[in-house]
Coordinates of C-alpha atoms in Angstrom, one line a residue:
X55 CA 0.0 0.0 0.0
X56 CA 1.2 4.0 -0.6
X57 CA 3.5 4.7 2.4
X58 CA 1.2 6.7 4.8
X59 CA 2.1 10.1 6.6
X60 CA 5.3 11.5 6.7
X61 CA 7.2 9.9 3.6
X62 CA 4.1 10.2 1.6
X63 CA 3.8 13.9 2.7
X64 CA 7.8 14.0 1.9
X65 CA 8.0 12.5 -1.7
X66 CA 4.6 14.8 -2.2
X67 CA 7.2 17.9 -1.3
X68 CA 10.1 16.8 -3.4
X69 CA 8.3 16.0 -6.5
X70 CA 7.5 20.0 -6.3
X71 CA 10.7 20.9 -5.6
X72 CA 12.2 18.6 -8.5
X73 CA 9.7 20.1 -10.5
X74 CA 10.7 24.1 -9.4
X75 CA 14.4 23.5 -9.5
X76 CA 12.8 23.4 -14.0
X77 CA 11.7 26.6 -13.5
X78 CA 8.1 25.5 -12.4
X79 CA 6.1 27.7 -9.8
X80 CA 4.0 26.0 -7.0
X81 CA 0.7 27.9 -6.5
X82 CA -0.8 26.9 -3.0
X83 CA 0.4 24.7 0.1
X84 CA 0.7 20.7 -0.5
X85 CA -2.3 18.0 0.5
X86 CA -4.9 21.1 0.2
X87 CA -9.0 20.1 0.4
X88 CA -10.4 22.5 -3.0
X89 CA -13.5 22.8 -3.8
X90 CA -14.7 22.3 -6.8
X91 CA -17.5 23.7 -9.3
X92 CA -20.3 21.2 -7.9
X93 CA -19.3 22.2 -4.2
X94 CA -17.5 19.2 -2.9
X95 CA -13.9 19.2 -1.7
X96 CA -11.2 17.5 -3.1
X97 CA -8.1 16.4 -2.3
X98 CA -4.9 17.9 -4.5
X99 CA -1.4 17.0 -3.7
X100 CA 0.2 20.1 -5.3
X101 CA -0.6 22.8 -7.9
X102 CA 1.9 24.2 -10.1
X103 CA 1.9 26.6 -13.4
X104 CA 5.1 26.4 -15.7
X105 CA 5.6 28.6 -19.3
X106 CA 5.4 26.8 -22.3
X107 CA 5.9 28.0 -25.8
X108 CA 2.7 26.0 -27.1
X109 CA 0.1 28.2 -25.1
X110 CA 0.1 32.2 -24.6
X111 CA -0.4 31.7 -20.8
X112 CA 0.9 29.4 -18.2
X113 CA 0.1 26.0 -18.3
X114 CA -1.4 25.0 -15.1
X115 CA -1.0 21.4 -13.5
X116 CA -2.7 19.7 -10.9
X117 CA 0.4 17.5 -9.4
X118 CA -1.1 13.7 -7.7
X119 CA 2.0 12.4 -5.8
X120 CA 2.1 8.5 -4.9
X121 CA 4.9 6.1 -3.1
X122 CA 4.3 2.9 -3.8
X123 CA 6.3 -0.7 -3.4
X124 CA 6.6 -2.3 -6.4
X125 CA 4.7 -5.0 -5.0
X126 CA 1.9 -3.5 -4.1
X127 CA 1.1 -1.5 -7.4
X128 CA -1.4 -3.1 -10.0
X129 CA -3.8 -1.7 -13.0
X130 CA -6.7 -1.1 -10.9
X131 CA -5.0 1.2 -8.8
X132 CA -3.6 3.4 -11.2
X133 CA -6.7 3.1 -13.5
X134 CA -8.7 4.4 -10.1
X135 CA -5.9 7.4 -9.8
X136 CA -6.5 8.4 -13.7
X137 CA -10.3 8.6 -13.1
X138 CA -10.2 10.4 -10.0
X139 CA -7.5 12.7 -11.7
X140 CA -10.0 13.3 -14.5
X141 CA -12.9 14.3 -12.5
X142 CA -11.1 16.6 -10.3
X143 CA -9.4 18.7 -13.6
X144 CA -13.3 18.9 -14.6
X145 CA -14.5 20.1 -11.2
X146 CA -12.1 22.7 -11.0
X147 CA -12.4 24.2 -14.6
X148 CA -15.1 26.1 -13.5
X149 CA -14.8 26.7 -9.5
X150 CA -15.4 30.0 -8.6
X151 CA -14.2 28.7 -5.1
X152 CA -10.9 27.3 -6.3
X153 CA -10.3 30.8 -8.6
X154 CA -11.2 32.8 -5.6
X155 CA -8.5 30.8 -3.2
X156 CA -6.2 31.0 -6.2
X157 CA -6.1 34.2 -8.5
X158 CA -3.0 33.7 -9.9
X159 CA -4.7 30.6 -11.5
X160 CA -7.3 32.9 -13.5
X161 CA -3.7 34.0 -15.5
X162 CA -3.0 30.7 -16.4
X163 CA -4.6 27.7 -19.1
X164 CA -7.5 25.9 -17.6
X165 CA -7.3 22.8 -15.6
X166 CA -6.7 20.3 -18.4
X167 CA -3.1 18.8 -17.2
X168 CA -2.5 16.3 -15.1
X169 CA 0.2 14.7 -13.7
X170 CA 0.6 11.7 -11.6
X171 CA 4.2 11.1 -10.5
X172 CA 5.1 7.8 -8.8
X173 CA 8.1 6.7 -6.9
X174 CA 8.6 3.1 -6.4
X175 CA 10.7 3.3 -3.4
X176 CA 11.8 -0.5 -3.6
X177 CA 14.3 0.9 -6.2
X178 CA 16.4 -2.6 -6.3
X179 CA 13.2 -4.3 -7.5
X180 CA 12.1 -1.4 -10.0
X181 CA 14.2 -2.2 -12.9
X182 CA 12.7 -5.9 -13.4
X183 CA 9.7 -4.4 -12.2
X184 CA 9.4 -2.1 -15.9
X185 CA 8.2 -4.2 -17.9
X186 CA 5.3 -5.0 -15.4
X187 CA 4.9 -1.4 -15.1
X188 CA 4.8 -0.8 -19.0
X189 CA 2.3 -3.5 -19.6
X190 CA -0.2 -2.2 -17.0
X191 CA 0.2 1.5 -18.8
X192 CA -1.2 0.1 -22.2
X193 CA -3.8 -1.5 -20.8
X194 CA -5.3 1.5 -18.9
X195 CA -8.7 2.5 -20.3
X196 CA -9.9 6.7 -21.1
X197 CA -12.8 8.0 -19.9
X198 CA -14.7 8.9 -22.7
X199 CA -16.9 12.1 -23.3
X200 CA -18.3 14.6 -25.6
X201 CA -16.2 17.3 -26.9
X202 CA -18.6 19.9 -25.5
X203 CA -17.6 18.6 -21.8
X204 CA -13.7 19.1 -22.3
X205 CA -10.6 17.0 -22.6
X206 CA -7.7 16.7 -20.5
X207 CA -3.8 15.4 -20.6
X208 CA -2.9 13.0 -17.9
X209 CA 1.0 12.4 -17.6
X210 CA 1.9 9.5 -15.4
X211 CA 5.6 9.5 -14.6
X212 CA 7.3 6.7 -12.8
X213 CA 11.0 6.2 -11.6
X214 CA 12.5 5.8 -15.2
X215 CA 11.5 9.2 -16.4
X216 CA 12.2 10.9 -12.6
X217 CA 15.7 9.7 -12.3
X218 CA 16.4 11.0 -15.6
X219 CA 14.9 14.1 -14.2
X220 CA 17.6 13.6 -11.9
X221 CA 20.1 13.0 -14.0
X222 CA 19.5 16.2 -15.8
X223 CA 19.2 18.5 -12.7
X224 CA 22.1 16.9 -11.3
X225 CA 24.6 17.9 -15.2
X226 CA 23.6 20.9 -14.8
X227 CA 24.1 22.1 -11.5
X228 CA 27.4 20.5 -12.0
X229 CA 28.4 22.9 -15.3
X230 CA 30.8 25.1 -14.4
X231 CA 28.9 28.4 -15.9
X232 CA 25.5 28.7 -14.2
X233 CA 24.5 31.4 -15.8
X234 CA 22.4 32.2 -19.3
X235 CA 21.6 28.0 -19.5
X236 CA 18.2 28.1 -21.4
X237 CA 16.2 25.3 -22.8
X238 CA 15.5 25.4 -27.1
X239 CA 11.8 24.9 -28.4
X240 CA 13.2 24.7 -32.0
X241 CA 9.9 25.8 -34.9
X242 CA 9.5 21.9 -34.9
X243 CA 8.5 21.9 -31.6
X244 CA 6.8 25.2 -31.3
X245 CA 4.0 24.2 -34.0
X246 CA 5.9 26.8 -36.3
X247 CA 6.5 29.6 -33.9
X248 CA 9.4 31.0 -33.6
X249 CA 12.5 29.1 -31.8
X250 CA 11.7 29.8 -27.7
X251 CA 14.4 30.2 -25.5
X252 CA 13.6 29.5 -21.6
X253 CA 14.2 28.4 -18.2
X254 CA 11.8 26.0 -17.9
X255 CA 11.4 22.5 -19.0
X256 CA 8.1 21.7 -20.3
X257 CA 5.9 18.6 -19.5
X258 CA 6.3 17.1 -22.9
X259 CA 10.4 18.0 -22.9
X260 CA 10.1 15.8 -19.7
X261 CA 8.4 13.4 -21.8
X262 CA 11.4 13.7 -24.9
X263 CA 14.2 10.9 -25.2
X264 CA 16.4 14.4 -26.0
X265 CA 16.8 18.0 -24.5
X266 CA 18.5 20.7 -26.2
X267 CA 19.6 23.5 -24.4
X268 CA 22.4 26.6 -24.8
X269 CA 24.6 29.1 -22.8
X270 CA 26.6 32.0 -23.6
X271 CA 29.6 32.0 -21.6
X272 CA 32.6 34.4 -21.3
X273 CA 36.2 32.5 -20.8
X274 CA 39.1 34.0 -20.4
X275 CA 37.8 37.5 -21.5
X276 CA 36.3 35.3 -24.8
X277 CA 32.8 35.3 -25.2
X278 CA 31.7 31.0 -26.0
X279 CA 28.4 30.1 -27.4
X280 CA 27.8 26.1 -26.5
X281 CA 25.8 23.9 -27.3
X282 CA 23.5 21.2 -25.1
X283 CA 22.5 18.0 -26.3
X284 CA 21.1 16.1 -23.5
X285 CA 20.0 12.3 -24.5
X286 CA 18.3 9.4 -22.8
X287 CA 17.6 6.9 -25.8
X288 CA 19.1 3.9 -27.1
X289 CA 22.8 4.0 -27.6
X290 CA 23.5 2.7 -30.9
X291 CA 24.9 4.0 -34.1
X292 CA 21.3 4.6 -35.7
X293 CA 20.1 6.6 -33.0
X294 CA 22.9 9.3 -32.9
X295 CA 21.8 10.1 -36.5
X296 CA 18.5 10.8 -35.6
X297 CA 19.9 12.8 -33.0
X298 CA 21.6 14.8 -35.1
X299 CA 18.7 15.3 -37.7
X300 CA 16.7 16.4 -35.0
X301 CA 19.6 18.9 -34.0
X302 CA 20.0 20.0 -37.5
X303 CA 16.1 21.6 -37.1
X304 CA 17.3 23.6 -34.0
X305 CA 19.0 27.3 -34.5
X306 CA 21.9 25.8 -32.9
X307 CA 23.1 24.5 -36.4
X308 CA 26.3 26.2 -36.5
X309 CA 29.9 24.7 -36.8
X310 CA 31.1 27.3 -34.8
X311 CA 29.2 26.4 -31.3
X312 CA 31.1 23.4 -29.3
X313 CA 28.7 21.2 -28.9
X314 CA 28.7 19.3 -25.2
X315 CA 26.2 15.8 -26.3
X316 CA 25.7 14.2 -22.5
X317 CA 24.4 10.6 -22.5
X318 CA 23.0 8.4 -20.0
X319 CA 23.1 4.9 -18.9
X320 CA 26.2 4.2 -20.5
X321 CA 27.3 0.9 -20.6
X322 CA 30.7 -0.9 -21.8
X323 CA 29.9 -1.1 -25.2
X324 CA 29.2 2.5 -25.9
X325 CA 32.5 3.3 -26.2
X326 CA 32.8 1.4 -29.6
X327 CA 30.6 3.9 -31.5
X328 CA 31.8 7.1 -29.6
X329 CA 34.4 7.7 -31.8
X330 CA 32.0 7.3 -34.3
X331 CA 29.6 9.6 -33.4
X332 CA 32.7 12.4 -33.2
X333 CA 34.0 12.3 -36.5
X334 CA 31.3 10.0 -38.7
X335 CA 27.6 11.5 -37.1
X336 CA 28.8 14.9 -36.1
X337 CA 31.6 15.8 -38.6
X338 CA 33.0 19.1 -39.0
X339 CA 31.9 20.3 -35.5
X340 CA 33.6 20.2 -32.3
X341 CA 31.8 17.9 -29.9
X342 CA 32.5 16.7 -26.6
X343 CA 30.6 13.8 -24.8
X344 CA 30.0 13.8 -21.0
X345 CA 27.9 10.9 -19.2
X346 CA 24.8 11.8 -17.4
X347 CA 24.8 9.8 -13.8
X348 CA 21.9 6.9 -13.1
X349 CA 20.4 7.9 -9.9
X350 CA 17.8 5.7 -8.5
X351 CA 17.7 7.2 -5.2
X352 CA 16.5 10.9 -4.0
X353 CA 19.2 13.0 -4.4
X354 CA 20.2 15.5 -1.5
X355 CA 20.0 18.5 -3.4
X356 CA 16.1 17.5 -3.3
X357 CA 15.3 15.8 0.1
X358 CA 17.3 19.0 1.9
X359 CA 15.9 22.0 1.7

């Protein structure tokens, strides 16, 4: 069963502040009783608002936080969470109550994102526990309803996408510039728009097997444009090319940027194609390539506040 009290409570607080330390804002205290628009309270974890460049205002979220044991997680359960999840984005689109408690909320989208975010805590069962995990996700059913009532995006997140949340946090507060590190939302992305420089990480950049990002640095009285390329896919020869295609649609297209590619889960046999990806994928520019760390645990930077 969910751990009850305190490290429910806890993991509740650090998936906010995992999510802040991407440039999200929380709106409101955690484990809050709202009401909705048909008058009956509800129970919301967390609420947070983050910019994206696919909506003119702030997307807001309505954050569900679980801690679970392996063991004691199955389809119902999570199919029960969806529902409830659904309802409550509904009873809140149109709650003068929750509006009223919240007015910062009236400048943001309405309440059609969702995100439940679940932290198996038996971590050294979690990895033979993914394919379990995977199986129950593509069997989960949608509630189905006219167009007229409104639709909303649920986004479950489980340890595999948080610890490369953590992997991420954790390269880049180890860079040694901190400053002017932004995020690219390339046209592709953008539905068009114009490439989007920001802080913040979107939901569906969260969601993406690769991040791009740049900084403008000054070194040794030289001003250095760099170039991110932060990936979490599969580690083979094919996959750096689509890498690079999908780089190739990004402003950062320029031989004249040093481009820093981190990777992730690295195992022995990667090192037979990075040479490879240097001069073969990526020839003619200067790239370097870091390894992003696998953390399956909370890291400090998180639990301490």
């Amino acid at each position: 069963m969910e751990d009850q009290h305190y490290n429910g409570d806890e993991w509740n607080k650090q998936i906010v502040k995992l999510f802040t330390l991407f440039g999200w804002i929380h709106i409101g205290d955690y484990d809050m009783d709202v009401k909705g628009s048909e008058g009956e309270k509800m129970g919301i974890d967390g609420i947070m608002q983050f910019d994206t460049p696919l909506k003119n205002r702030p997307q807001l979220a309505v954050v569900e936080s679980k801690r679970y044991a392996t063991t004691s997680f199955n389809k119902t359960l999570l199919q029960d969470w969806i529902i409830r999840l659904d309802k409550k984005l509904l009873n809140l689109r149109n709650s003068s109550p929750f509006y009223d408690t919240f007015p910062v909320a009236q400048e943001c989208t309405i309440t059609d994102t969702g995100i439940i975010a679940i932290w198996f805590h038996d971590t050294d069962e979690y990895k033979q526990f993914i394919p379990t995990f995977k199986s129950i996700l593509s069997q989960i059913t949608i509630p189905t309803r006219t167009r007229k009532a409104g639709f909303n995006k649920i986004w479950v997140l489980d340890n595999l996408r948080i610890m490369k949340l953590f992997a991420l946090q954790t390269a880049i507060r180890e860079l040694s510039h901190k400053d002017n590190f932004r995020f690219v939302y390339s046209p592709r992305f953008c539905e068009g728009k114009p490439t989007v420089r920001q802080k913040v990480l979107t939901i569906e950049y969260i969601f993406s097997d690769v991040v791009f990002a740049e900084q403008e640095i000054v070194e040794d009285g030289t001003r250095k444009e760099l170039s991110y390329i932060f990936y979490f896919g599969d580690l083979n020869y094919n996959s750096f090319r689509m890498v690079k295609a999908a780089y190739s649609k990004t402003v950062n297209w320029d031989k004249s940027k040093e481009i820093i590619l981190y990777v992730y889960n690295t195992g022995s046999e990667f090192r037979k194609i990075e040479p490879d990806i240097k001069e073969r994928i990526f020839t003619g520019f200067k790239v370097s390539i870091k390894k992003m760390q696998y953390i399956n645990t909370i890291p400090n930077y998180i639990i301490n506040d």
